[in-house]
Amino acid sequence: MPLQVSDYSWQQTKVAVFISVPLRGVCVRDADVFCTENYLKVNCPPFLFEVFLYAPIDDESSKAKIGNDAIVFTLYKKEAAMWETLSMSGVDKEMMQRIREKSILQAQERAKEVTEAKAAARREDQKYALNVMMKIEEEERKKIEHMKENERIKATKELEAWKEHQRKAEQPKGIQREEKLHQQEKQIEEEKKKIKHKSLTRNSASRNLATKGRSSENIFFDKLKEDSIPAPRSVGSIKINFTPRVFPTALRESQVAEEEEWLHKQAEARRAMNTDIPELYDLKEEEKNPEWLKDKGNKLFATENYLAAINAYNLAIRLNNKIPVLYLNRAACHLKLKNLHKAIEDSSKALELLTPPVADNANARMKAHVRRGTAFCQLELYIEGVVPQLMLTIGTPKAKTTYESNFEAPFCFGSGPPSSLLMLSFSAVIRGQRIKS
């Protein structure tokens, strides 16, 4: 229950009212002052002071001073007149409550107006600042454009002056060049005349010799003509037989038994289907095809949706677990997601299915080795990661080209597998040393 302060004092003039309210231990931090035209309240726990003023005051210009265990109010009257009393007389509780509510509403409306006025002033300031910045930028832009135009005009004038200088310098050279050409033409004409004269003299001499040697020449002509005609060729046919081959390699370079075994395994893998899967009951017929699921996973991998691609490969493997490319593609997804142990498992499973090693599965085996080696290197198991790829790389030039074209992840030595580093790592392995990155 607050304590009402009644031992206050007040004085007045025609334009102002001075009220002194004693409050023991009052400070600015604890005092809550509320003032409107007809109502004044001070709340400083445990003290409470309120007064319903006799006449309206100008609450915006009124002041309050807190200090020395008291609050001194200076209230300016709206009408210059002397008050009979400080507070209104004959005020009951209902009227007090109405005055309080009215004062609170007035204070809220005034606060709202002040807030809106501040917001409007802030918007105007921002608008003004924006206009000023736009004007400054426009002036800067015009200045830059003017400088560019001046530089362009200057460069154009310099270019024209240089062209004119070059033109003047070329004029005497052109005259000299024309004179040289004219002299050369004269020399050519003279040489032609000399050659023509020499040819006429030679023709006359050759005619005289031809009449003398014509008789002797006819003696040997018929015999030479008979000796120069070759005998007719004999007619025949050549039969060529080609070895029927499924693989593009030549027979002397391939292993027929291994290739036939690979083809047989591929045919069995295409026929092996597991349809007893609960998830297949709600799928379409095309969605039950491992090839369709593989293509779907490849499209998801291309869009970097690796988890969805793994789900597609998982269902395809459950349908047919004999297709190595499914494990190979799932290993690529695990490698992108940094599931390195799973990438190693899938690559190893793909290598188990890619047997026997033939030319037809060389590219797939290379990809499996690369992905498994990359996972090993990222796990800092450099011996396990480098040696298989190294042995493949130093095999044949075709294997090396396939290895480099299918290298998909950063190597443990840097951004790629240089041959010098590979040979260095191989020599270190032979010596029994562990390679450190």
Coordinates of N, CA, C and O in Angstrom, one line a residue, residues 301-368:
F301 N 23.0 -38.3 -59.5 CA 24.4 -37.9 -59.2 C 24.8 -36.7 -60.0 O 25.6 -35.9 -59.5
A302 N 24.4 -36.5 -61.2 CA 24.7 -35.4 -62.0 C 24.2 -34.1 -61.4 O 24.8 -33.0 -61.6
T303 N 23.0 -34.2 -60.7 CA 22.4 -33.0 -60.1 C 23.0 -32.8 -58.6 O 22.4 -32.0 -57.9
E304 N 24.0 -33.6 -58.2 CA 24.6 -33.6 -56.9 C 23.7 -34.0 -55.8 O 23.9 -33.6 -54.6
N305 N 22.6 -34.8 -56.1 CA 21.7 -35.3 -55.1 C 22.3 -36.7 -54.8 O 21.7 -37.7 -55.2
Y306 N 23.3 -36.8 -54.0 CA 24.1 -38.1 -53.8 C 23.3 -39.1 -53.0 O 23.3 -40.3 -53.2
L307 N 22.5 -38.6 -52.0 CA 21.8 -39.5 -51.1 C 20.7 -40.2 -51.9 O 20.5 -41.4 -51.8
A308 N 20.0 -39.5 -52.8 CA 18.9 -40.1 -53.6 C 19.5 -41.0 -54.6 O 19.0 -42.1 -54.9
A309 N 20.7 -40.7 -55.1 CA 21.4 -41.6 -56.0 C 21.8 -42.9 -55.4 O 21.6 -44.0 -55.9
I310 N 22.2 -42.8 -54.1 CA 22.6 -44.0 -53.3 C 21.3 -44.9 -53.1 O 21.4 -46.1 -53.3
N311 N 20.2 -44.3 -52.9 CA 19.0 -45.1 -52.7 C 18.6 -45.8 -54.0 O 18.2 -47.0 -53.9
A312 N 18.8 -45.1 -55.1 CA 18.5 -45.8 -56.4 C 19.4 -47.0 -56.6 O 19.0 -48.1 -57.0
Y313 N 20.7 -46.8 -56.4 CA 21.7 -47.9 -56.6 C 21.4 -49.0 -55.6 O 21.6 -50.2 -55.9
N314 N 21.0 -48.7 -54.3 CA 20.7 -49.7 -53.4 C 19.6 -50.6 -53.8 O 19.7 -51.9 -53.8
L315 N 18.5 -50.0 -54.3 CA 17.4 -50.9 -54.8 C 17.8 -51.7 -56.0 O 17.4 -52.8 -56.2
A316 N 18.6 -51.1 -56.9 CA 19.1 -51.8 -58.1 C 20.0 -53.0 -57.7 O 19.9 -54.1 -58.3
I317 N 20.8 -52.8 -56.6 CA 21.7 -53.9 -56.2 C 20.8 -55.0 -55.5 O 21.1 -56.2 -55.6
R318 N 19.7 -54.6 -54.8 CA 18.9 -55.6 -54.2 C 18.2 -56.4 -55.3 O 17.9 -57.6 -55.2
L319 N 17.9 -55.8 -56.4 CA 17.3 -56.5 -57.6 C 18.3 -57.4 -58.2 O 18.0 -58.6 -58.6
N320 N 19.5 -56.9 -58.4 CA 20.6 -57.7 -59.1 C 21.9 -57.3 -58.5 O 22.4 -56.2 -58.8
N321 N 22.5 -58.2 -57.7 CA 23.8 -57.9 -57.1 C 25.0 -58.4 -57.8 O 26.1 -58.6 -57.3
K322 N 24.8 -58.7 -59.1 CA 25.9 -59.2 -59.9 C 26.4 -58.1 -60.9 O 27.3 -58.5 -61.8
I323 N 25.9 -56.9 -60.9 CA 26.3 -55.9 -61.9 C 27.3 -55.0 -61.2 O 27.0 -54.3 -60.2
P324 N 28.6 -55.0 -61.7 CA 29.6 -54.3 -61.0 C 29.5 -52.8 -61.1 O 29.9 -52.0 -60.2
V325 N 28.9 -52.3 -62.2 CA 28.8 -50.8 -62.3 C 27.9 -50.2 -61.3 O 28.1 -49.0 -60.9
L326 N 27.0 -50.9 -60.7 CA 26.2 -50.4 -59.6 C 27.0 -50.1 -58.4 O 26.9 -49.0 -57.7
Y327 N 27.9 -51.0 -58.0 CA 28.8 -50.8 -56.9 C 29.8 -49.7 -57.2 O 30.1 -48.9 -56.3
L328 N 30.2 -49.6 -58.4 CA 31.2 -48.6 -58.8 C 30.6 -47.2 -58.7 O 31.2 -46.3 -58.2
N329 N 29.3 -47.0 -59.2 CA 28.7 -45.7 -59.1 C 28.3 -45.4 -57.6 O 28.4 -44.2 -57.3
R330 N 27.9 -46.4 -56.9 CA 27.6 -46.1 -55.5 C 28.9 -45.7 -54.7 O 28.9 -44.8 -53.8
A331 N 30.0 -46.2 -55.1 CA 31.3 -45.8 -54.5 C 31.6 -44.4 -54.8 O 32.1 -43.7 -53.9
A332 N 31.3 -43.9 -56.0 CA 31.5 -42.5 -56.3 C 30.6 -41.6 -55.4 O 31.1 -40.6 -55.0
C333 N 29.4 -42.0 -55.2 CA 28.5 -41.2 -54.3 C 29.1 -41.2 -52.9 O 29.1 -40.1 -52.3
H334 N 29.5 -42.3 -52.4 CA 30.1 -42.4 -51.0 C 31.3 -41.5 -50.9 O 31.6 -40.9 -49.9
L335 N 32.1 -41.5 -52.0 CA 33.3 -40.7 -52.0 C 33.0 -39.2 -52.0 O 33.6 -38.4 -51.3
K336 N 31.9 -38.8 -52.7 CA 31.5 -37.4 -52.6 C 31.0 -37.0 -51.2 O 31.2 -35.9 -50.8
L337 N 30.3 -38.0 -50.5 CA 29.8 -37.7 -49.2 C 30.8 -38.0 -48.1 O 30.4 -37.9 -46.9
K338 N 32.0 -38.3 -48.5 CA 33.1 -38.6 -47.5 C 32.8 -39.8 -46.7 O 33.4 -40.0 -45.6
N339 N 32.0 -40.8 -47.2 CA 31.8 -42.1 -46.6 C 32.9 -43.0 -47.1 O 32.7 -43.8 -48.0
L340 N 34.2 -42.8 -46.6 CA 35.3 -43.4 -47.2 C 35.4 -44.9 -47.1 O 35.7 -45.6 -48.0
H341 N 35.0 -45.4 -45.9 CA 35.0 -46.8 -45.7 C 34.0 -47.5 -46.6 O 34.3 -48.6 -47.2
K342 N 32.8 -46.9 -46.8 CA 31.8 -47.5 -47.7 C 32.3 -47.4 -49.1 O 32.0 -48.3 -49.9
A343 N 33.0 -46.4 -49.5 CA 33.5 -46.2 -50.8 C 34.6 -47.3 -51.1 O 34.6 -47.9 -52.2
I344 N 35.4 -47.6 -50.1 CA 36.4 -48.7 -50.3 C 35.7 -50.1 -50.4 O 36.0 -50.9 -51.3
E345 N 34.6 -50.3 -49.6 CA 33.9 -51.6 -49.7 C 33.3 -51.8 -51.1 O 33.4 -52.8 -51.7
D346 N 32.6 -50.7 -51.6 CA 31.9 -50.8 -52.9 C 32.9 -51.0 -54.0 O 32.7 -51.7 -55.0
S347 N 34.1 -50.3 -53.9 CA 35.1 -50.4 -55.0 C 35.7 -51.8 -55.0 O 35.9 -52.4 -56.0
S348 N 35.9 -52.4 -53.8 CA 36.5 -53.7 -53.7 C 35.5 -54.7 -54.2 O 35.8 -55.7 -54.9
K349 N 34.2 -54.5 -53.9 CA 33.1 -55.5 -54.5 C 33.1 -55.4 -56.0 O 32.9 -56.4 -56.7
A350 N 33.2 -54.2 -56.5 CA 33.2 -54.0 -58.0 C 34.4 -54.7 -58.6 O 34.3 -55.4 -59.6
L351 N 35.6 -54.6 -57.9 CA 36.7 -55.3 -58.5 C 36.6 -56.8 -58.4 O 37.1 -57.6 -59.3
E352 N 35.9 -57.4 -57.4 CA 35.6 -58.8 -57.3 C 34.7 -59.2 -58.5 O 34.9 -60.3 -59.0
L353 N 33.7 -58.4 -58.8 CA 32.9 -58.8 -60.0 C 33.5 -58.6 -61.3 O 33.1 -59.2 -62.3
L354 N 34.5 -57.7 -61.4 CA 35.1 -57.4 -62.7 C 36.3 -58.3 -62.9 O 37.4 -58.0 -63.2
T355 N 36.0 -59.6 -62.8 CA 37.0 -60.7 -63.1 C 36.3 -61.6 -64.1 O 35.1 -61.9 -64.1
P356 N 37.2 -62.2 -65.0 CA 38.6 -62.0 -65.2 C 38.9 -60.7 -65.8 O 38.1 -60.1 -66.5
P357 N 40.1 -60.1 -65.6 CA 40.5 -58.8 -66.2 C 40.7 -59.0 -67.7 O 41.6 -59.7 -68.2
V358 N 39.9 -58.3 -68.5 CA 39.9 -58.3 -69.9 C 39.9 -56.9 -70.4 O 39.6 -55.9 -69.6
A359 N 40.0 -56.7 -71.7 CA 40.0 -55.3 -72.3 C 38.7 -54.7 -72.2 O 38.6 -53.5 -72.0
D360 N 37.6 -55.5 -72.1 CA 36.2 -54.9 -72.1 C 35.9 -54.2 -70.8 O 35.1 -53.3 -70.7
N361 N 36.5 -54.7 -69.7 CA 36.3 -54.1 -68.4 C 37.5 -53.4 -67.8 O 37.6 -53.1 -66.6
A362 N 38.4 -53.0 -68.7 CA 39.6 -52.3 -68.2 C 39.3 -50.9 -67.7 O 39.8 -50.5 -66.6
N363 N 38.4 -50.3 -68.3 CA 38.0 -48.9 -67.9 C 37.3 -48.9 -66.5 O 37.6 -48.1 -65.7
A364 N 36.4 -49.9 -66.4 CA 35.7 -50.0 -65.1 C 36.6 -50.4 -64.0 O 36.5 -49.9 -62.8
R365 N 37.6 -51.3 -64.2 CA 38.6 -51.7 -63.2 C 39.4 -50.5 -62.8 O 39.8 -50.3 -61.7
M366 N 39.8 -49.7 -63.8 CA 40.6 -48.5 -63.5 C 39.8 -47.6 -62.6 O 40.4 -47.0 -61.7
K367 N 38.5 -47.3 -62.9 CA 37.8 -46.4 -62.1 C 37.7 -47.0 -60.6 O 37.7 -46.2 -59.7
A368 N 37.5 -48.3 -60.5 CA 37.4 -48.9 -59.2 C 38.7 -48.7 -58.4 O 38.7 -48.3 -57.2

